[in-house]
Every structure is written in C-alpha cells, then in structure tokens.
Short mmCIF file of C-alpha atoms in Angstrom, two decimals:
data_model
loop_
_atom_site.label_atom_id
_atom_site.label_comp_id
_atom_site.label_asym_id
_atom_site.label_seq_id
_atom_site.Cartn_x
_atom_site.Cartn_y
_atom_site.Cartn_z
CA MET A 922 0.00 0.00 0.00
CA LYS A 923 2.80 2.42 0.88
CA LYS A 924 4.51 1.76 -2.47
CA ILE A 925 1.28 2.58 -4.28
CA VAL A 926 0.93 5.84 -2.41
CA ALA A 927 4.53 6.79 -3.14
CA LEU A 928 4.06 6.00 -6.84
CA VAL A 929 0.88 8.08 -7.01
CA LEU A 930 2.61 10.99 -5.35
CA THR A 931 5.55 10.79 -7.73
CA VAL A 932 3.28 10.87 -10.75
CA PHE A 933 1.33 13.73 -9.22
CA LEU A 934 4.55 15.67 -8.63
CA LEU A 935 5.70 15.21 -12.22
CA MET A 936 2.31 16.26 -13.58
CA SER A 937 2.31 19.31 -11.33
CA LEU A 938 5.74 20.37 -12.53
CA CYS A 939 4.78 19.97 -16.16
CA SER A 940 1.39 21.64 -16.00
CA CYS A 941 1.99 24.50 -13.61
CA GLY A 942 4.89 26.11 -15.45
CA ILE A 943 7.13 26.62 -12.42
CA SER A 944 9.14 29.77 -13.05
CA SER A 945 11.42 29.96 -10.04
CA ASP A 946 13.19 27.86 -7.43
CA THR A 947 11.13 29.46 -4.68
CA GLU A 948 7.84 28.40 -6.23
CA LEU A 949 9.25 24.92 -6.85
CA LYS A 950 10.24 24.57 -3.20
CA LYS A 951 6.74 25.62 -2.12
CA GLN A 952 5.21 22.98 -4.40
CA ILE A 953 7.54 20.32 -3.03
CA GLU A 954 6.75 21.26 0.60
CA GLN A 955 3.04 21.12 -0.12
CA LEU A 956 3.35 17.71 -1.74
CA GLN A 957 5.39 16.47 1.19
CA GLN A 958 2.65 17.55 3.58
CA GLU A 959 0.02 15.81 1.46
CA ASN A 960 2.24 12.71 1.37
CA GLU A 961 2.44 12.71 5.18
CA ALA A 962 -1.34 13.07 5.46
CA LEU A 963 -1.90 10.17 3.03
CA ARG A 964 0.61 8.05 4.93
CA LYS A 965 -1.28 8.57 8.17
CA GLN A 966 -4.56 7.71 6.49
CA VAL A 967 -3.10 4.49 5.06
CA GLU A 968 -1.78 3.51 8.50
CA ALA A 969 -5.20 4.20 10.03
CA LEU A 970 -6.92 2.02 7.43
CA SER A 971 -4.36 -0.75 7.87
CA SER A 972 -5.01 -0.80 11.63
CA GLY A 973 -8.77 -0.98 11.21
CA GLY A 974 -9.45 2.71 11.91
CA THR A 975 -11.41 5.23 9.90
CA ILE A 976 -10.43 8.40 8.07
CA GLY A 977 -11.91 11.73 9.08
CA ASN A 978 -12.65 13.80 12.12
CA ASN A 979 -13.50 11.02 14.52
CA THR A 980 -15.23 11.93 17.77
CA ASP A 981 -15.73 9.51 20.59
CA LYS A 982 -19.29 8.25 20.77
CA GLU A 983 -19.47 9.21 24.42
CA ASP A 984 -18.77 12.85 23.51
CA THR A 985 -21.37 13.11 20.73
CA GLU A 986 -24.27 11.19 22.16
CA LYS A 987 -26.57 13.19 24.41
CA THR A 988 -26.80 11.66 27.83
CA GLU A 989 -30.33 10.66 28.70
CA ASN A 990 -31.41 12.08 32.04
CA THR A 991 -33.15 9.78 34.47
CA VAL A 992 -36.71 10.98 35.06
CA THR A 993 -37.57 10.96 38.76
CA PRO A 994 -41.23 10.39 39.68
CA ILE A 995 -42.55 12.77 42.31
CA ALA A 996 -45.73 12.97 44.39
CA LEU A 997 -47.84 15.67 46.00
CA ASN A 998 -46.69 16.84 49.44
CA SER A 999 -43.31 15.11 49.03
CA PRO A 1000 -40.40 17.59 48.85
CA PHE A 1001 -37.67 16.91 46.29
CA ASN A 1002 -34.27 18.54 45.81
CA VAL A 1003 -32.72 19.82 42.60
CA GLY A 1004 -29.02 19.46 43.29
CA GLU A 1005 -28.06 21.96 45.97
CA ILE A 1006 -30.04 24.72 44.27
CA MET A 1007 -33.66 24.35 45.37
CA THR A 1008 -36.23 22.25 47.20
CA ILE A 1009 -39.71 22.01 45.67
CA THR A 1010 -42.93 20.69 47.15
CA LEU A 1011 -46.12 20.41 45.08
CA PHE A 1012 -49.38 20.58 47.02
CA SER A 1013 -52.39 20.47 44.69
CA SER A 1014 -53.80 21.06 41.20
CA GLU A 1015 -56.90 22.80 39.91
CA TRP A 1016 -58.75 24.04 36.84
CA CYS A 1017 -59.77 27.68 36.81
CA GLU A 1018 -60.97 30.46 34.51
CA GLU A 1019 -58.46 32.97 35.90
CA LEU A 1020 -55.32 32.54 37.95
CA LEU A 1021 -55.24 34.56 41.16
CA PRO A 1022 -52.34 35.06 43.61
CA SER A 1023 -52.73 33.92 47.20
CA ASN A 1024 -53.28 37.46 48.55
CA THR A 1025 -56.14 39.28 46.84
CA SER A 1026 -56.59 42.04 49.41
CA GLY A 1027 -56.09 45.49 47.99
CA GLY A 1028 -54.32 45.72 44.65
CA TYR A 1029 -52.93 42.57 43.01
CA SER A 1030 -52.10 41.18 39.57
CA TYR A 1031 -53.50 38.00 38.05
CA MET A 1032 -53.82 35.96 34.86
CA LYS A 1033 -57.06 37.00 33.16
CA ASP A 1034 -59.66 34.66 31.75
CA VAL A 1035 -59.26 33.93 28.04
CA GLU A 1036 -62.45 33.13 26.17
CA GLY A 1037 -62.63 29.50 25.07
CA GLU A 1038 -59.77 28.42 27.37
CA LYS A 1039 -59.14 27.25 30.92
CA PHE A 1040 -56.08 27.26 33.14
CA PHE A 1041 -54.61 24.06 34.56
CA VAL A 1042 -52.60 25.04 37.64
CA VAL A 1043 -50.30 23.18 40.02
CA HIS A 1044 -49.63 24.88 43.36
CA GLY A 1045 -46.55 24.36 45.49
CA GLU A 1046 -43.59 26.11 47.07
CA LEU A 1047 -39.91 26.54 46.28
CA LYS A 1048 -37.03 27.06 48.72
CA ASN A 1049 -33.89 28.59 47.24
CA LEU A 1050 -30.78 26.76 48.48
CA ALA A 1051 -28.39 28.57 46.14
CA GLY A 1052 -26.07 31.41 47.06
CA GLN A 1053 -27.80 33.87 44.75
CA THR A 1054 -31.31 35.04 43.89
CA LEU A 1055 -33.32 32.52 41.86
CA ASP A 1056 -35.86 33.27 39.13
CA VAL A 1057 -37.52 29.93 38.46
CA LYS A 1058 -38.63 30.99 34.96
CA TYR A 1059 -34.99 30.83 33.87
CA ALA A 1060 -34.04 27.78 35.95
CA GLY A 1061 -35.81 25.19 33.83
CA GLU A 1062 -38.75 24.34 31.65
CA ALA A 1063 -42.05 22.54 32.18
CA ARG A 1064 -44.56 20.86 29.87
CA ILE A 1065 -47.75 18.88 30.14
CA VAL A 1066 -49.24 16.06 28.09
CA VAL A 1067 -53.02 15.63 28.16
CA ASN A 1068 -54.46 12.14 27.61
CA GLY A 1069 -51.00 10.93 26.60
CA LYS A 1070 -51.23 12.84 23.31
CA TYR A 1071 -51.73 16.60 23.47
CA LYS A 1072 -48.53 18.45 24.36
CA LEU A 1073 -48.35 21.97 25.77
CA THR A 1074 -45.65 24.08 27.37
CA ALA A 1075 -46.19 25.20 30.96
CA THR A 1076 -44.96 28.26 32.82
CA MET A 1077 -43.30 28.24 36.24
CA GLU A 1078 -43.67 31.35 38.40
CA LEU A 1079 -43.01 32.37 41.99
CA GLU A 1080 -45.30 34.70 43.90
CA GLU A 1081 -43.76 37.79 45.39
CA ASN A 1082 -43.24 37.81 49.13
CA ASP A 1083 -46.49 39.71 49.71
CA GLY A 1084 -48.45 37.15 47.66
CA LYS A 1085 -49.95 39.76 45.34
CA SER A 1086 -48.29 38.91 42.02
CA PHE A 1087 -46.40 36.19 40.16
CA TYR A 1088 -43.19 38.16 39.67
CA GLY A 1089 -41.26 36.76 42.61
CA ASN A 1090 -37.55 35.96 42.79
CA ALA A 1091 -36.43 33.80 45.72
CA LYS A 1092 -33.50 35.16 47.69
CA PRO A 1093 -31.01 32.68 49.22
CA LEU A 1094 -32.79 30.42 51.76
CA GLN A 1095 -36.13 32.10 51.02
CA THR A 1096 -39.29 30.04 50.42
CA LEU A 1097 -41.97 31.38 48.06
CA PRO A 1098 -45.25 30.00 46.66
CA LEU A 1099 -44.79 28.31 43.28
CA VAL A 1100 -47.34 27.96 40.48
CA ILE A 1101 -46.96 25.89 37.32
CA TYR A 1102 -49.68 26.56 34.79
CA THR A 1103 -50.83 26.32 31.20
CA SER A 1104 -54.03 27.14 29.33
CA VAL A 1105 -55.96 24.61 27.26
CA SER A 1106 -58.97 24.88 25.00
CA ASP A 1107 -62.40 24.26 26.47
CA GLU A 1108 -62.76 21.23 24.20
CA LEU A 1109 -59.53 19.70 25.49
CA TYR A 1110 -60.65 20.43 29.03
CA GLU A 1111 -63.94 18.59 28.43
CA THR A 1112 -62.18 15.51 27.05
CA CYS A 1113 -59.30 15.51 29.55
CA LYS A 1114 -58.86 12.31 31.54
CA ASP A 1115 -55.31 12.65 32.81
CA ILE A 1116 -52.37 15.03 32.71
CA GLN A 1117 -48.67 14.33 32.95
CA LEU A 1118 -46.46 17.19 34.12
CA SER A 1119 -42.72 17.06 33.35
CA MET A 1120 -40.06 19.47 34.61
CA ASP A 1121 -36.39 19.87 33.69
CA LEU A 1122 -34.58 21.97 36.30
CA VAL A 1123 -30.96 23.10 36.11
CA ASN A 1124 -28.72 21.62 38.82
CA ASP A 1125 -25.65 23.79 38.17
CA GLU A 1126 -25.70 26.99 40.23
CA GLU A 1127 -23.50 28.78 37.70
CA LYS A 1128 -26.33 28.52 35.16
CA ILE A 1129 -29.28 29.81 37.19
CA GLY A 1130 -28.71 33.41 36.12
CA TYR A 1131 -29.07 32.55 32.43
CA PHE A 1132 -31.99 31.65 30.18
CA TYR A 1133 -32.43 27.91 30.52
CA ASP A 1134 -30.90 25.73 27.82
CA GLU A 1135 -31.57 21.99 27.60
CA SER A 1136 -27.84 21.39 27.14
CA TYR A 1137 -27.24 22.56 30.73
CA SER A 1138 -26.83 19.89 33.37
CA HIS A 1139 -30.31 19.35 34.80
CA ASP A 1140 -32.59 16.99 36.73
CA SER A 1141 -35.89 15.74 35.32
CA PHE A 1142 -39.08 15.11 37.29
CA GLN A 1143 -42.54 13.87 36.44
CA ILE A 1144 -45.93 13.69 38.13
CA SER A 1145 -49.38 12.61 36.90
CA PHE A 1146 -52.86 13.99 37.68
CA ASN A 1147 -56.33 12.69 37.03
CA LYS A 1148 -59.10 15.10 36.22
#
C-alpha cells in the first residue's frame, strides 16, 4: 500500500511540474513542501486504514451522544431537591378560569380569563438553596401532556413575598409559593382524563442566572394527575 501511495505521489509531482509552469526555485520549493505535507497526510490515512481505523474527524461516541437524564417520579406533598439549588414541594392542582395570587386584598395582579380556554394550575412552594437570587422561569422548563397525546408548554412562576403577584424571585434560603400553569382549549378540558407534568430543572448553580438551555446539566421530574 505504501509503495502505491509513493508512486501516485511521484506521478502527481511530475504532472504538477509539467502543468503549472514553475518559473522559479522558490515556487518549486513551495510545491515540493506542499506535496510532502500531502504525502504525510496520506501516509497517516493508510496507516489508520491498515489498523482498522477510519479516516476523518472522529469523535468519541461518548462525547457526541446526548446523555439521557433519568426521570424521577414525584408525588404531592413530598419535597424533592434539585441538586443543591432548590427544594420544591407540590401541594395540589386545579382548573380555573383565571389565575389569582394567594393574597387578593387590595391591589394585586392575576392571569385573566381567556375566552374559550381554561387554566390548569399546580400549586406548590420553592425554597432557594443557592447562594444567589433565583428566578424559576430561567431555571428550567415545564410541559404537560393531556391524555398521553396533546402536548403543551407550561410556565413556572413564583409569587412575590407579599403574595400579590407572580413576579417573585427567591432570595437565598427564602421560600416562596410556586405555580406551574398552562391554558388549554375548552374542548380539550372537556375531554381531559389525565395530565402528565414534566419538569427539567438546572442543577448547576453557575447557570441559574441565564436563560435555561436543555444542554445545561439538569434533573428531570414527572408527576401525573387525574381530572
């Protein structure tokens, strides 16, 4: 095999010299150096093929394959930890026309009723274990599947400390009410039999100040509800 490569390179060199019209020693030296580099590359490729390898930009399978996260089942009223970043406890679920905060005395903000739709809401609480303020909207993503078929994204929000809005950010070691919600059509509500809620939550504290990306190291959780 090596003899064949050498012969091919020799022929290639002669053809290059004849066809390119080399006009100076400097240009000739450059051509020779280039051919020597190509010869070395071909030699390495031949050696790789002879040893059962492959030619190209090989990347270990472990580096290219996305690691599948283990999905942890969770239950109502059972706290679960996300790394050393947060502890979450889910308490209940409900259907409603509008989503109200826990404190409706005086002025407050809420999610208004949308005609032809209903809110599915999961209530809970989140304790921030991290060393910095946590905005749960950017710490993960949530989604629901209705009747094992219909997929919708869900929003995670914390109430503010006074319980009058859903714009809360948990300070270190602070616990705030958590809501996870989505809106569905009235028709889907009428036909709903069960709902599966899934959450991916970042477990790397260095990433909690960024918009969540599924490539970040995260933990996955899942819980089911019957209508």
